Amino acid sequence: FGNWLTSIPTKAFYHCSSLETIVIPDNVTAIGQEAFSEREGLREAVIGDGVEEIGSNVFKSCENLEKVNIPGQVFKIEEGAFNICTNLKEVTIGAGVEMIKSAAFGGCQNLTDIYYGGRNREAVATVDQEGNVKGIAAGSATITAALNGKRPAR
């Protein structure tokens, strides 16, 4: 992507199976609906620090995507953003995220860890005193959260 690009349009790379890695540069602020959905070959998505919003179904059915780091500038993850990413195991959510919409992580049956570094945990999901996230639509996965921006020791 060039420095002139500030948003990735709806369905820009829909069902394009040849790319394994996507690097979204820092100058991109928005990713349109279904921009990368149904990308069976996608294994890694690097989301640039400039992205503020991840649109609906952006990575839907990217079945081989395993790990995602959502930078701190992102304030909203739209519904179904990572829906049916069946091999997604780990998500790190930056401190700026204030809203995760319905089924953002639905159908991610292998998702075991979500790390959230923000202070407004109640806006993102229900979090108990130990930092365990409850209520993000992620199937039956066990989900943990970072407290004070730090991941728990493993």
Short mmCIF file of C-alpha atoms in Angstrom, two decimals:
data_model
loop_
_atom_site.label_atom_id
_atom_site.label_comp_id
_atom_site.label_asym_id
_atom_site.label_seq_id
_atom_site.Cartn_x
_atom_site.Cartn_y
_atom_site.Cartn_z
CA PHE A 1 0.00 0.00 0.00
CA GLY A 2 1.21 3.53 -0.70
CA ASN A 3 1.39 6.45 1.74
CA TRP A 4 -1.52 8.11 -0.08
CA LEU A 5 -3.95 5.38 0.98
CA THR A 6 -5.96 6.31 4.09
CA SER A 7 -8.68 3.67 3.97
CA ILE A 8 -9.13 0.18 2.56
CA PRO A 9 -12.45 -0.02 0.70
CA THR A 10 -15.22 -2.54 1.25
CA LYS A 11 -14.37 -5.98 -0.21
CA ALA A 12 -11.02 -4.73 -1.53
CA PHE A 13 -9.39 -8.16 -1.18
CA TYR A 14 -12.50 -10.28 -0.68
CA HIS A 15 -11.92 -14.00 -1.31
CA CYS A 16 -8.36 -13.39 -2.51
CA SER A 17 -6.62 -16.56 -1.33
CA SER A 18 -3.06 -16.04 -2.59
CA LEU A 19 -1.72 -13.66 0.07
CA GLU A 20 -0.50 -15.12 3.39
CA THR A 21 0.47 -11.87 5.16
CA ILE A 22 -1.13 -8.43 5.16
CA VAL A 23 0.67 -5.37 6.52
CA ILE A 24 -1.64 -2.39 6.85
CA PRO A 25 0.48 0.79 7.05
CA ASP A 26 0.16 3.42 9.77
CA ASN A 27 -1.39 5.98 7.39
CA VAL A 28 -4.54 3.83 6.97
CA THR A 29 -7.26 4.93 9.42
CA ALA A 30 -10.20 2.72 8.41
CA ILE A 31 -10.71 -0.78 7.03
CA GLY A 32 -13.98 -1.24 5.12
CA GLN A 33 -16.48 -4.06 5.48
CA GLU A 34 -15.32 -7.49 4.32
CA ALA A 35 -12.05 -5.98 3.04
CA PHE A 36 -10.11 -9.19 3.70
CA SER A 37 -12.89 -11.70 4.35
CA GLU A 38 -12.81 -15.27 3.10
CA ARG A 39 -9.02 -15.30 2.69
CA GLU A 40 -8.21 -18.94 3.36
CA GLY A 41 -4.45 -18.45 2.93
CA LEU A 42 -4.16 -15.49 5.31
CA ARG A 43 -2.01 -16.43 8.31
CA GLU A 44 -0.92 -13.05 9.62
CA ALA A 45 -2.46 -9.58 9.66
CA VAL A 46 -0.38 -6.66 10.91
CA ILE A 47 -2.70 -3.73 11.59
CA GLY A 48 -1.00 -0.33 11.48
CA ASP A 49 -1.04 2.11 14.38
CA GLY A 50 -3.17 4.62 12.46
CA VAL A 51 -6.23 2.36 12.15
CA GLU A 52 -9.13 3.70 14.24
CA GLU A 53 -11.94 1.36 13.26
CA ILE A 54 -12.16 -2.23 12.05
CA GLY A 55 -15.31 -2.60 9.94
CA SER A 56 -17.92 -5.37 9.88
CA ASN A 57 -16.71 -8.80 8.79
CA VAL A 58 -13.28 -7.46 7.80
CA PHE A 59 -11.50 -10.75 8.50
CA LYS A 60 -14.55 -13.04 8.47
CA SER A 61 -13.76 -16.64 7.50
CA CYS A 62 -9.99 -16.13 7.43
CA GLU A 63 -9.72 -19.65 8.72
CA ASN A 64 -5.92 -19.83 9.00
CA LEU A 65 -5.42 -16.52 10.80
CA GLU A 66 -3.82 -17.41 14.16
CA LYS A 67 -2.85 -14.20 15.93
CA VAL A 68 -3.94 -10.56 15.77
CA ASN A 69 -2.61 -7.44 17.45
CA ILE A 70 -5.14 -4.59 17.44
CA PRO A 71 -3.27 -1.32 18.03
CA GLY A 72 -4.18 1.28 20.64
CA GLN A 73 -5.64 3.79 18.17
CA VAL A 74 -8.52 1.45 17.28
CA PHE A 75 -11.61 2.54 19.22
CA LYS A 76 -14.22 0.22 17.69
CA ILE A 77 -14.31 -3.35 16.39
CA GLU A 78 -17.47 -3.80 14.35
CA GLU A 79 -19.73 -6.84 14.39
CA GLY A 80 -18.33 -10.05 12.96
CA ALA A 81 -14.89 -8.49 12.38
CA PHE A 82 -13.09 -11.78 13.08
CA ASN A 83 -16.12 -14.07 12.83
CA ILE A 84 -15.33 -17.68 11.87
CA CYS A 85 -11.55 -17.29 12.11
CA THR A 86 -11.46 -20.88 13.27
CA ASN A 87 -7.69 -21.05 13.94
CA LEU A 88 -7.45 -17.71 15.71
CA LYS A 89 -5.78 -18.41 19.06
CA GLU A 90 -4.61 -15.09 20.45
CA VAL A 91 -5.81 -11.47 20.22
CA THR A 92 -4.15 -8.45 21.78
CA ILE A 93 -6.50 -5.47 22.02
CA GLY A 94 -4.99 -2.02 22.50
CA ALA A 95 -5.99 0.38 25.25
CA GLY A 96 -8.04 2.62 22.94
CA VAL A 97 -10.74 0.06 22.16
CA GLU A 98 -14.02 1.20 23.69
CA MET A 99 -16.48 -0.99 21.85
CA ILE A 100 -16.52 -4.54 20.53
CA LYS A 101 -19.72 -5.22 18.65
CA SER A 102 -21.75 -8.43 18.45
CA ALA A 103 -20.02 -11.63 17.31
CA ALA A 104 -16.75 -9.82 16.64
CA PHE A 105 -15.01 -13.07 17.61
CA GLY A 106 -17.95 -15.45 17.05
CA GLY A 107 -17.09 -18.88 15.69
CA CYS A 108 -13.46 -18.61 16.84
CA GLN A 109 -13.51 -21.96 18.58
CA ASN A 110 -9.72 -22.08 19.10
CA LEU A 111 -9.47 -18.59 20.61
CA THR A 112 -7.92 -19.04 24.04
CA ASP A 113 -6.43 -15.65 24.93
CA ILE A 114 -7.61 -12.08 24.56
CA TYR A 115 -5.31 -9.50 26.14
CA TYR A 116 -6.84 -6.06 26.72
CA GLY A 117 -4.65 -3.23 27.93
CA GLY A 118 -7.21 -0.47 28.43
CA ARG A 119 -8.79 0.96 31.53
CA ASN A 120 -12.40 0.97 30.36
CA ARG A 121 -12.82 -2.80 30.62
CA GLU A 122 -16.57 -2.60 31.20
CA ALA A 123 -17.08 -0.95 27.80
CA VAL A 124 -15.29 -3.81 26.08
CA ALA A 125 -16.60 -6.76 28.06
CA THR A 126 -17.45 -7.86 31.55
CA VAL A 127 -14.21 -8.46 33.45
CA ASP A 128 -13.97 -10.06 36.89
CA GLN A 129 -11.53 -8.97 39.60
CA GLU A 130 -8.88 -11.42 38.41
CA GLY A 131 -8.97 -9.87 34.93
CA ASN A 132 -10.86 -12.70 33.25
CA VAL A 133 -13.00 -11.40 30.40
CA LYS A 134 -16.56 -12.68 30.29
CA GLY A 135 -19.07 -11.79 27.62
CA ILE A 136 -17.09 -11.34 24.41
CA ALA A 137 -18.77 -13.55 21.83
CA ALA A 138 -15.98 -16.08 21.32
CA GLY A 139 -17.70 -19.40 21.63
CA SER A 140 -16.72 -21.38 24.70
CA ALA A 141 -13.11 -20.19 24.87
CA THR A 142 -11.36 -19.33 28.09
CA ILE A 143 -10.38 -15.68 27.74
CA THR A 144 -7.94 -13.70 29.87
CA ALA A 145 -7.22 -10.00 30.00
CA ALA A 146 -4.20 -7.88 30.72
CA LEU A 147 -4.47 -5.70 33.79
CA ASN A 148 -2.95 -2.22 33.69
CA GLY A 149 -1.75 -2.86 30.16
CA LYS A 150 0.41 -5.87 31.11
CA ARG A 151 -0.11 -9.46 30.11
CA PRO A 152 -0.41 -11.96 32.94
CA ALA A 153 2.64 -14.16 33.51
CA ARG A 154 2.45 -17.56 31.83
#
